[in-house]
mmCIF file of C-alpha atoms in Angstrom:
data_model
loop_
_atom_site.group_PDB
_atom_site.id
_atom_site.type_symbol
_atom_site.label_atom_id
_atom_site.label_comp_id
_atom_site.label_asym_id
_atom_site.label_seq_id
_atom_site.Cartn_x
_atom_site.Cartn_y
_atom_site.Cartn_z
ATOM 1 C CA GLU X 1 -160.789 -147.512 -146.618
ATOM 2 C CA HIS X 2 -157.771 -149.747 -146.522
ATOM 3 C CA SER X 3 -156.717 -150.930 -143.058
ATOM 4 C CA VAL X 4 -153.136 -150.022 -142.120
ATOM 5 C CA PRO X 5 -151.241 -153.106 -140.908
ATOM 6 C CA PRO X 6 -149.882 -152.642 -137.375
ATOM 7 C CA GLN X 7 -146.148 -151.914 -137.184
ATOM 8 C CA GLU X 8 -144.135 -154.867 -136.009
ATOM 9 C CA TYR X 9 -141.582 -154.208 -133.298
ATOM 10 C CA SER X 10 -138.712 -156.632 -133.053
ATOM 11 C CA ILE X 11 -136.517 -156.651 -129.946
ATOM 12 C CA PRO X 12 -132.850 -157.001 -130.984
ATOM 13 C CA PRO X 13 -131.019 -159.982 -129.442
ATOM 14 C CA PRO X 14 -128.479 -159.277 -126.678
ATOM 15 C CA VAL X 15 -124.964 -158.487 -127.826
ATOM 16 C CA SER X 16 -123.319 -161.268 -125.839
ATOM 17 C CA GLN X 17 -124.942 -164.560 -126.825
ATOM 18 C CA GLY X 18 -122.736 -166.712 -124.583
ATOM 19 C CA LYS X 19 -123.406 -167.915 -121.076
ATOM 20 C CA TRP X 20 -121.960 -166.173 -118.030
ATOM 21 C CA LYS X 21 -119.961 -168.928 -116.332
ATOM 22 C CA ASN X 22 -117.090 -167.188 -114.485
ATOM 23 C CA LYS X 23 -119.118 -165.506 -111.737
ATOM 24 C CA GLN X 24 -116.404 -163.423 -110.117
ATOM 25 C CA ARG X 25 -117.806 -160.594 -108.032
ATOM 26 C CA VAL X 26 -115.512 -158.066 -106.346
ATOM 27 C CA LEU X 27 -116.547 -156.097 -103.281
ATOM 28 C CA ILE X 28 -114.857 -152.666 -103.265
ATOM 29 C CA PHE X 29 -115.251 -150.660 -100.063
ATOM 30 C CA SER X 30 -113.248 -148.940 -97.323
ATOM 31 C CA SER X 31 -112.893 -148.156 -93.656
ATOM 32 C CA ARG X 32 -113.977 -144.867 -92.119
ATOM 33 C CA GLY X 33 -111.521 -141.955 -92.118
ATOM 34 C CA ILE X 34 -110.420 -142.067 -95.772
ATOM 35 C CA ASN X 35 -109.746 -138.777 -97.548
ATOM 36 C CA PHE X 36 -111.426 -137.476 -100.705
ATOM 37 C CA ARG X 37 -108.691 -138.780 -103.037
ATOM 38 C CA THR X 38 -109.125 -142.363 -101.804
ATOM 39 C CA ARG X 39 -112.891 -142.054 -102.143
ATOM 40 C CA HIS X 40 -112.521 -140.915 -105.763
ATOM 41 C CA LEU X 41 -110.024 -143.706 -106.491
ATOM 42 C CA MET X 42 -112.474 -146.244 -105.081
ATOM 43 C CA GLN X 43 -115.253 -144.815 -107.248
ATOM 44 C CA ASP X 44 -112.975 -144.939 -110.343
ATOM 45 C CA LEU X 45 -112.252 -148.634 -109.744
ATOM 46 C CA ARG X 46 -115.975 -149.310 -109.411
ATOM 47 C CA THR X 47 -116.692 -147.638 -112.757
ATOM 48 C CA LEU X 48 -113.833 -149.511 -114.472
ATOM 49 C CA MET X 49 -114.929 -152.884 -113.073
ATOM 50 C CA PRO X 50 -118.562 -153.715 -113.960
ATOM 51 C CA HIS X 51 -118.358 -156.933 -111.913
ATOM 52 C CA SER X 52 -117.738 -154.967 -108.692
ATOM 53 C CA LYS X 53 -120.123 -154.267 -105.842
ATOM 54 C CA ALA X 54 -120.170 -151.492 -103.256
ATOM 55 C CA ASP X 55 -120.878 -151.462 -99.550
ATOM 56 C CA THR X 56 -121.048 -148.947 -96.718
ATOM 57 C CA LYS X 57 -117.840 -147.963 -94.938
ATOM 58 C CA MET X 58 -116.681 -150.335 -92.239
ATOM 59 C CA ASP X 59 -116.274 -149.167 -88.675
ATOM 60 C CA ARG X 60 -112.728 -148.885 -87.343
ATOM 61 C CA LYS X 61 -113.529 -150.941 -84.240
ATOM 62 C CA ASP X 62 -114.532 -153.992 -86.292
ATOM 63 C CA GLN X 63 -111.946 -156.681 -86.893
ATOM 64 C CA LEU X 64 -110.814 -157.335 -90.460
ATOM 65 C CA PHE X 65 -112.099 -160.917 -90.596
ATOM 66 C CA VAL X 66 -115.651 -159.478 -90.406
ATOM 67 C CA ILE X 67 -115.129 -158.534 -94.095
ATOM 68 C CA ASN X 68 -115.423 -162.229 -94.985
ATOM 69 C CA GLU X 69 -118.979 -162.219 -93.636
ATOM 70 C CA VAL X 70 -119.770 -158.980 -95.491
ATOM 71 C CA CYS X 71 -118.526 -160.559 -98.746
ATOM 72 C CA GLU X 72 -120.669 -163.627 -98.101
ATOM 73 C CA MET X 73 -123.740 -161.448 -97.550
ATOM 74 C CA LYS X 74 -123.017 -159.517 -100.750
ATOM 75 C CA ASN X 75 -122.389 -162.784 -102.649
ATOM 76 C CA CYS X 76 -118.800 -161.741 -103.519
ATOM 77 C CA ASN X 77 -115.778 -164.024 -103.694
ATOM 78 C CA LYS X 78 -113.103 -161.289 -104.104
ATOM 79 C CA CYS X 79 -112.486 -158.102 -102.171
ATOM 80 C CA ILE X 80 -110.587 -154.814 -102.476
ATOM 81 C CA PHE X 81 -110.565 -153.089 -99.105
ATOM 82 C CA PHE X 82 -109.063 -149.643 -98.474
ATOM 83 C CA GLU X 83 -107.868 -149.042 -94.927
ATOM 84 C CA ALA X 84 -106.912 -145.551 -93.751
ATOM 85 C CA LYS X 85 -104.652 -144.862 -90.779
ATOM 86 C CA LYS X 86 -103.708 -141.542 -89.153
ATOM 87 C CA LYS X 87 -105.695 -139.760 -91.894
ATOM 88 C CA GLN X 88 -102.615 -139.834 -94.112
ATOM 89 C CA ASP X 89 -101.541 -143.459 -94.727
ATOM 90 C CA LEU X 90 -103.578 -145.603 -97.105
ATOM 91 C CA TYR X 91 -103.426 -149.409 -97.167
ATOM 92 C CA MET X 92 -105.077 -151.690 -99.708
ATOM 93 C CA TRP X 93 -106.095 -155.301 -99.072
ATOM 94 C CA LEU X 94 -106.646 -157.683 -101.984
ATOM 95 C CA SER X 95 -108.309 -160.879 -100.841
ATOM 96 C CA SER X 96 -109.909 -164.051 -102.124
ATOM 97 C CA THR X 97 -112.688 -164.678 -99.618
ATOM 98 C CA PRO X 98 -113.285 -166.700 -97.534
ATOM 99 C CA GLN X 99 -110.326 -169.139 -97.841
ATOM 100 C CA GLY X 100 -107.568 -166.749 -98.968
ATOM 101 C CA PRO X 101 -104.875 -165.852 -99.867
ATOM 102 C CA SER X 102 -104.773 -162.115 -99.202
ATOM 103 C CA ALA X 103 -102.168 -159.398 -99.735
ATOM 104 C CA LYS X 104 -101.653 -156.084 -97.963
ATOM 105 C CA PHE X 105 -100.165 -153.078 -99.787
ATOM 106 C CA LEU X 106 -99.242 -149.503 -98.926
ATOM 107 C CA VAL X 107 -100.759 -147.258 -101.604
ATOM 108 C CA GLN X 108 -98.633 -144.306 -102.746
ATOM 109 C CA ASN X 109 -98.820 -141.575 -105.422
ATOM 110 C CA VAL X 110 -102.564 -141.812 -106.030
ATOM 111 C CA HIS X 111 -103.931 -139.872 -109.009
ATOM 112 C CA THR X 112 -107.619 -140.204 -109.833
ATOM 113 C CA LEU X 113 -109.458 -139.940 -113.164
ATOM 114 C CA ALA X 114 -110.703 -136.383 -112.550
ATOM 115 C CA GLU X 115 -107.297 -135.254 -111.297
ATOM 116 C CA LEU X 116 -105.213 -136.480 -114.248
ATOM 117 C CA LYS X 117 -107.325 -134.918 -117.041
ATOM 118 C CA MET X 118 -105.907 -137.397 -119.545
ATOM 119 C CA THR X 119 -106.963 -137.378 -123.191
ATOM 120 C CA GLY X 120 -107.738 -141.127 -123.234
ATOM 121 C CA ASN X 121 -111.242 -142.521 -122.951
ATOM 122 C CA CYS X 122 -112.852 -145.969 -122.933
ATOM 123 C CA LEU X 123 -116.310 -147.492 -123.138
ATOM 124 C CA ARG X 124 -117.985 -147.962 -119.765
ATOM 125 C CA GLY X 125 -118.089 -151.628 -118.838
ATOM 126 C CA SER X 126 -115.724 -152.802 -121.594
ATOM 127 C CA ARG X 127 -113.311 -155.643 -120.874
ATOM 128 C CA PRO X 128 -109.659 -154.741 -120.211
ATOM 129 C CA LEU X 129 -106.466 -156.456 -121.301
ATOM 130 C CA LEU X 130 -104.091 -157.141 -118.424
ATOM 131 C CA SER X 131 -100.406 -156.498 -119.119
ATOM 132 C CA PHE X 132 -97.780 -157.741 -116.649
ATOM 133 C CA ASP X 133 -94.085 -157.107 -116.176
ATOM 134 C CA PRO X 134 -91.886 -160.167 -117.052
ATOM 135 C CA ILE X 135 -90.751 -160.329 -113.400
ATOM 136 C CA PHE X 136 -94.260 -161.580 -112.464
ATOM 137 C CA ASP X 137 -93.350 -164.971 -114.013
ATOM 138 C CA GLN X 138 -89.888 -165.179 -112.425
ATOM 139 C CA GLU X 139 -90.507 -164.920 -108.673
ATOM 140 C CA PRO X 140 -93.092 -167.000 -106.756
ATOM 141 C CA HIS X 141 -94.646 -164.199 -104.685
ATOM 142 C CA TYR X 142 -95.124 -162.094 -107.842
ATOM 143 C CA ALA X 143 -96.666 -165.124 -109.609
ATOM 144 C CA LEU X 144 -99.222 -165.414 -106.786
ATOM 145 C CA LEU X 145 -99.982 -161.676 -106.999
ATOM 146 C CA LYS X 146 -100.387 -161.963 -110.784
ATOM 147 C CA GLU X 147 -103.030 -164.652 -110.351
ATOM 148 C CA MET X 148 -104.836 -162.490 -107.780
ATOM 149 C CA PHE X 149 -104.723 -159.443 -110.093
ATOM 150 C CA ILE X 150 -106.088 -161.519 -112.994
ATOM 151 C CA GLN X 151 -108.985 -162.866 -110.921
ATOM 152 C CA ILE X 152 -109.859 -159.477 -109.389
ATOM 153 C CA PHE X 153 -109.309 -156.932 -112.191
ATOM 154 C CA SER X 154 -110.302 -158.868 -115.339
ATOM 155 C CA THR X 155 -113.982 -158.547 -116.216
ATOM 156 C CA PRO X 156 -115.595 -162.019 -116.558
ATOM 157 C CA HIS X 157 -116.621 -163.071 -120.065
ATOM 158 C CA TYR X 158 -120.325 -162.516 -120.854
ATOM 159 C CA HIS X 159 -120.924 -160.599 -117.638
ATOM 160 C CA PRO X 160 -124.411 -159.009 -117.876
ATOM 161 C CA LYS X 161 -123.139 -155.481 -117.067
ATOM 162 C CA SER X 162 -120.075 -155.700 -119.333
ATOM 163 C CA GLN X 163 -119.621 -154.777 -122.997
ATOM 164 C CA PRO X 164 -117.987 -157.304 -125.360
ATOM 165 C CA PHE X 165 -115.245 -154.906 -126.447
ATOM 166 C CA VAL X 166 -111.567 -154.668 -125.529
ATOM 167 C CA ASP X 167 -110.492 -151.032 -125.730
ATOM 168 C CA HIS X 168 -108.220 -150.468 -122.724
ATOM 169 C CA VAL X 169 -105.245 -152.052 -120.923
ATOM 170 C CA PHE X 170 -104.411 -152.382 -117.242
ATOM 171 C CA THR X 171 -100.618 -152.512 -116.867
ATOM 172 C CA PHE X 172 -98.834 -153.831 -113.780
ATOM 173 C CA SER X 173 -95.121 -153.006 -113.944
ATOM 174 C CA VAL X 174 -92.494 -153.511 -111.236
ATOM 175 C CA THR X 175 -89.961 -150.735 -110.604
ATOM 176 C CA ASP X 176 -88.131 -149.797 -107.420
ATOM 177 C CA GLU X 177 -89.563 -152.874 -105.610
ATOM 178 C CA ARG X 178 -93.092 -151.497 -106.121
ATOM 179 C CA ILE X 179 -95.998 -152.376 -108.431
ATOM 180 C CA TRP X 180 -97.108 -149.470 -110.650
ATOM 181 C CA PHE X 181 -100.701 -149.547 -111.923
ATOM 182 C CA ARG X 182 -101.642 -147.686 -115.131
ATOM 183 C CA ASN X 183 -104.718 -147.706 -117.350
ATOM 184 C CA TYR X 184 -104.340 -146.986 -121.103
ATOM 185 C CA GLN X 185 -106.767 -146.652 -123.993
ATOM 186 C CA ILE X 186 -105.997 -148.648 -127.160
ATOM 187 C CA ILE X 187 -106.469 -146.388 -130.187
ATOM 188 C CA GLU X 188 -107.928 -148.402 -133.076
ATOM 189 C CA GLU X 189 -106.076 -146.710 -135.926
ATOM 190 C CA ASP X 190 -102.488 -147.521 -134.989
ATOM 191 C CA ALA X 191 -102.935 -149.481 -131.719
ATOM 192 C CA SER X 192 -101.066 -146.783 -129.804
ATOM 193 C CA LEU X 193 -101.736 -146.222 -126.104
ATOM 194 C CA VAL X 194 -103.111 -143.100 -124.420
ATOM 195 C CA GLU X 195 -103.348 -142.995 -120.641
ATOM 196 C CA ILE X 196 -106.801 -142.723 -119.093
ATOM 197 C CA GLY X 197 -106.221 -143.103 -115.358
ATOM 198 C CA PRO X 198 -106.395 -143.668 -112.460
ATOM 199 C CA ARG X 199 -102.799 -144.405 -111.478
ATOM 200 C CA PHE X 200 -101.290 -145.551 -108.197
ATOM 201 C CA VAL X 201 -98.270 -147.384 -106.777
ATOM 202 C CA LEU X 202 -98.579 -150.479 -104.590
ATOM 203 C CA ASN X 203 -95.826 -151.202 -102.082
ATOM 204 C CA LEU X 204 -96.231 -154.820 -100.973
ATOM 205 C CA ILE X 205 -96.112 -155.412 -97.210
ATOM 206 C CA LYS X 206 -97.189 -159.042 -96.665
ATOM 207 C CA ILE X 207 -98.996 -161.940 -98.314
ATOM 208 C CA PHE X 208 -101.162 -164.016 -95.959
ATOM 209 C CA GLN X 209 -102.407 -167.557 -96.434
ATOM 210 C CA GLY X 210 -105.893 -166.834 -95.106
ATOM 211 C CA SER X 211 -108.315 -164.059 -95.959
ATOM 212 C CA PHE X 212 -107.379 -160.916 -93.942
ATOM 213 C CA GLY X 213 -105.018 -162.870 -91.694
ATOM 214 C CA GLY X 214 -103.475 -166.258 -91.115
ATOM 215 C CA PRO X 215 -99.888 -167.466 -91.595
ATOM 216 C CA THR X 216 -97.550 -165.133 -93.493
ATOM 217 C CA LEU X 217 -96.525 -166.536 -96.880
ATOM 218 C CA TYR X 218 -94.226 -163.653 -97.848
ATOM 219 C CA GLU X 219 -92.921 -160.507 -96.177
ATOM 220 C CA ASN X 220 -91.328 -157.739 -98.213
ATOM 221 C CA PRO X 221 -87.770 -157.077 -96.894
ATOM 222 C CA HIS X 222 -87.576 -153.713 -98.739
ATOM 223 C CA TYR X 223 -90.738 -152.325 -97.131
ATOM 224 C CA GLN X 224 -90.376 -149.359 -94.794
ATOM 225 C CA SER X 225 -93.424 -148.263 -92.831
ATOM 226 C CA PRO X 226 -94.520 -144.624 -93.264
ATOM 227 C CA ASN X 227 -94.096 -144.084 -89.503
ATOM 228 C CA MET X 228 -90.460 -145.185 -89.722
ATOM 229 C CA HIS X 229 -89.927 -143.034 -92.830
ATOM 230 C CA ARG X 230 -91.267 -139.943 -91.059
ATOM 231 C CA ARG X 231 -89.184 -140.769 -87.969
ATOM 232 C CA LEU X 232 -85.979 -140.994 -90.026
ATOM 233 C CA ILE X 233 -86.751 -137.627 -91.669
ATOM 234 C CA ARG X 234 -87.253 -136.045 -88.216
ATOM 235 C CA LEU X 235 -84.019 -137.585 -86.940
ATOM 236 C CA SER X 236 -82.040 -136.304 -89.940
ATOM 237 C CA VAL X 237 -83.433 -132.776 -89.442
ATOM 238 C CA ALA X 238 -82.605 -132.942 -85.710
ATOM 239 C CA ALA X 239 -79.067 -134.188 -86.474
ATOM 240 C CA LYS X 240 -78.463 -131.266 -88.865
ATOM 241 C CA PHE X 241 -79.692 -128.801 -86.234
ATOM 242 C CA ARG X 242 -77.485 -130.406 -83.570
ATOM 243 C CA GLU X 243 -74.469 -130.223 -85.873
ATOM 244 C CA LYS X 244 -75.044 -126.482 -86.453
ATOM 245 C CA GLN X 245 -75.319 -125.868 -82.707
ATOM 246 C CA GLN X 246 -72.057 -127.744 -82.068
ATOM 247 C CA VAL X 247 -70.244 -125.701 -84.733
ATOM 248 C CA LYS X 248 -71.499 -122.478 -83.091
ATOM 249 C CA GLU X 249 -70.323 -123.620 -79.648
ATOM 250 C CA VAL X 250 -66.858 -124.514 -80.982
ATOM 251 C CA GLN X 251 -66.575 -121.064 -82.595
ATOM 252 C CA LYS X 252 -67.547 -119.391 -79.299
ATOM 253 C CA ILE X 253 -64.896 -121.372 -77.396
ATOM 254 C CA LYS X 254 -62.276 -120.383 -79.986
ATOM 255 C CA LYS X 255 -63.153 -116.681 -79.621
ATOM 256 C CA LYS X 256 -63.088 -116.789 -75.812
ATOM 257 C CA GLY X 257 -59.847 -118.772 -75.614
ATOM 258 C CA THR X 258 -56.799 -116.676 -74.598
ATOM 259 C CA LYS X 259 -54.151 -116.099 -77.219
ATOM 260 C CA VAL X 260 -51.073 -118.196 -76.635
ATOM 261 C CA LEU X 261 -47.988 -116.021 -76.201
ATOM 262 C CA VAL X 262 -45.191 -117.102 -78.484
ATOM 263 C CA GLU X 263 -41.767 -117.056 -76.873
ATOM 264 C CA GLU X 264 -39.360 -114.442 -78.200
ATOM 265 C CA ASP X 265 -37.169 -115.737 -80.959
ATOM 266 C CA PRO X 266 -33.519 -114.594 -80.532
ATOM 267 C CA THR X 267 -32.855 -114.817 -84.265
ATOM 268 C CA GLU X 268 -35.449 -112.169 -85.111
ATOM 269 C CA VAL X 269 -33.037 -109.261 -84.409
ATOM 270 C CA VAL X 270 -30.404 -110.536 -86.872
ATOM 271 C CA PHE X 271 -31.535 -108.493 -89.865
ATOM 272 C CA GLU X 272 -32.322 -105.284 -87.986
ATOM 273 C CA THR X 273 -29.769 -102.500 -88.848
ATOM 274 C CA PRO X 274 -29.189 -100.010 -86.014
ATOM 275 C CA ALA X 275 -30.168 -96.435 -86.913
ATOM 276 C CA GLU X 276 -27.733 -93.500 -86.507
ATOM 277 C CA GLU X 277 -28.127 -91.616 -83.308
ATOM 278 C CA LYS X 278 -29.103 -87.955 -83.953
ATOM 279 C CA PRO X 279 -28.042 -85.261 -81.520
ATOM 280 C CA VAL X 280 -30.883 -83.681 -79.578
ATOM 281 C CA GLU X 281 -31.309 -80.001 -80.648
ATOM 282 C CA ILE X 282 -32.614 -77.605 -78.053
ATOM 283 C CA GLN X 283 -34.427 -74.583 -79.524
ATOM 284 C CA LEU X 284 -33.438 -71.475 -77.594
ATOM 285 C CA VAL X 285 -35.186 -68.800 -79.719
ATOM 286 C CA LYS X 286 -38.920 -68.409 -79.481
ATOM 287 C CA PRO X 287 -40.636 -69.153 -82.824
ATOM 288 C CA GLU X 288 -42.292 -66.250 -84.632
ATOM 289 C CA SER X 289 -46.001 -66.003 -84.125
ATOM 290 C CA LYS X 290 -48.015 -66.157 -87.324
ATOM 291 C CA PRO X 291 -50.747 -63.576 -87.851
ATOM 292 C CA ILE X 292 -54.195 -65.087 -87.256
ATOM 293 C CA VAL X 293 -56.337 -64.210 -90.256
ATOM 294 C CA LYS X 294 -59.850 -65.468 -90.454
ATOM 295 C CA ASP X 295 -60.393 -64.425 -94.044
ATOM 296 C CA LYS X 296 -58.584 -66.634 -96.511
ATOM 297 C CA LYS X 297 -58.385 -63.913 -99.159
ATOM 298 C CA LYS X 298 -56.573 -61.573 -96.752
ATOM 299 C CA LEU X 299 -54.149 -64.376 -95.880
ATOM 300 C CA ARG X 300 -53.326 -64.890 -99.552
ATOM 301 C CA LYS X 301 -52.758 -61.134 -100.005
ATOM 302 C CA ILE X 302 -50.369 -61.051 -97.027
ATOM 303 C CA GLN X 303 -48.456 -64.012 -98.465
ATOM 304 C CA ARG X 304 -48.141 -62.270 -101.870
ATOM 305 C CA LYS X 305 -46.863 -59.068 -100.246
ATOM 306 C CA LYS X 306 -44.228 -61.052 -98.367
ATOM 307 C CA GLN X 307 -43.129 -62.701 -101.602
ATOM 308 C CA LYS X 308 -42.879 -59.313 -103.406
ATOM 309 C CA LYS X 309 -40.735 -57.940 -100.557
ATOM 310 C CA LEU X 310 -38.430 -60.929 -100.864
ATOM 311 C CA PHE X 311 -38.112 -60.413 -104.626
ATOM 312 C CA ARG X 312 -37.276 -56.733 -104.105
ATOM 313 C CA THR X 313 -34.663 -57.392 -101.475
ATOM 314 C CA GLU X 314 -33.088 -60.078 -103.688
ATOM 315 C CA GLY X 315 -33.125 -57.680 -106.676
#
């Protein structure tokens, strides 16, 4: 009997041969009181960014600078923190811990991956291209934000959890004084773009020198707080109601007001022609009483007879 040689198993080498040097780690977590949409958005960002880490929700009573300690414990040097207020307003902090800088945004028009149902798709853990609006190179505060976005959202080269493929694009475009985030798949055949999601709009509030505080480097003059926005809407509705009430009151006063008597105009009688005076006729003879007939047919017969008599007398 010939002995069968044992099968040799060779372990394939790892796909990325290079060394992981840029050790950026991003902590993505939130405060308590966020709604389901924010939770899903946070989860979508975690799946899109293989270099991210998660943590439990932070208590509302804790101060924001505590996040620096949390990042240090988790061995992270970047942070995306979602802060919910009044169960309806969502704020996002982007920070470089522990020195800074940090930026605070109001997040609007959030649409998550599951919600959009886009046709695009990308490989989990693949590296994205980052596309920026030209305005990011023109103004200093946008240039600072661009650098922060690059450091936070771009997956480090040769990261152990990442794939060495580039098949999707993160776009940051500026319209209406807001930053619009979109995620597109790059189709290999013709390099066209198909949206994957999620999508959201960032309205910049302030840029701070430190991490979660410190001196203000930039304050957005176009920013209007959601509280103020809601207040203005209420005031406009109240003003409309008040205007309607005033119109009604004016109409009531007009109806109640006595009619002003116009003085007699002496020229009005000029074109009136006096009518001829008719003599008053006094009837001395009693008028003939007409026969009361209830039946209409009988009445007609009587009338015919009278007519015949008249004809005869005339003849």
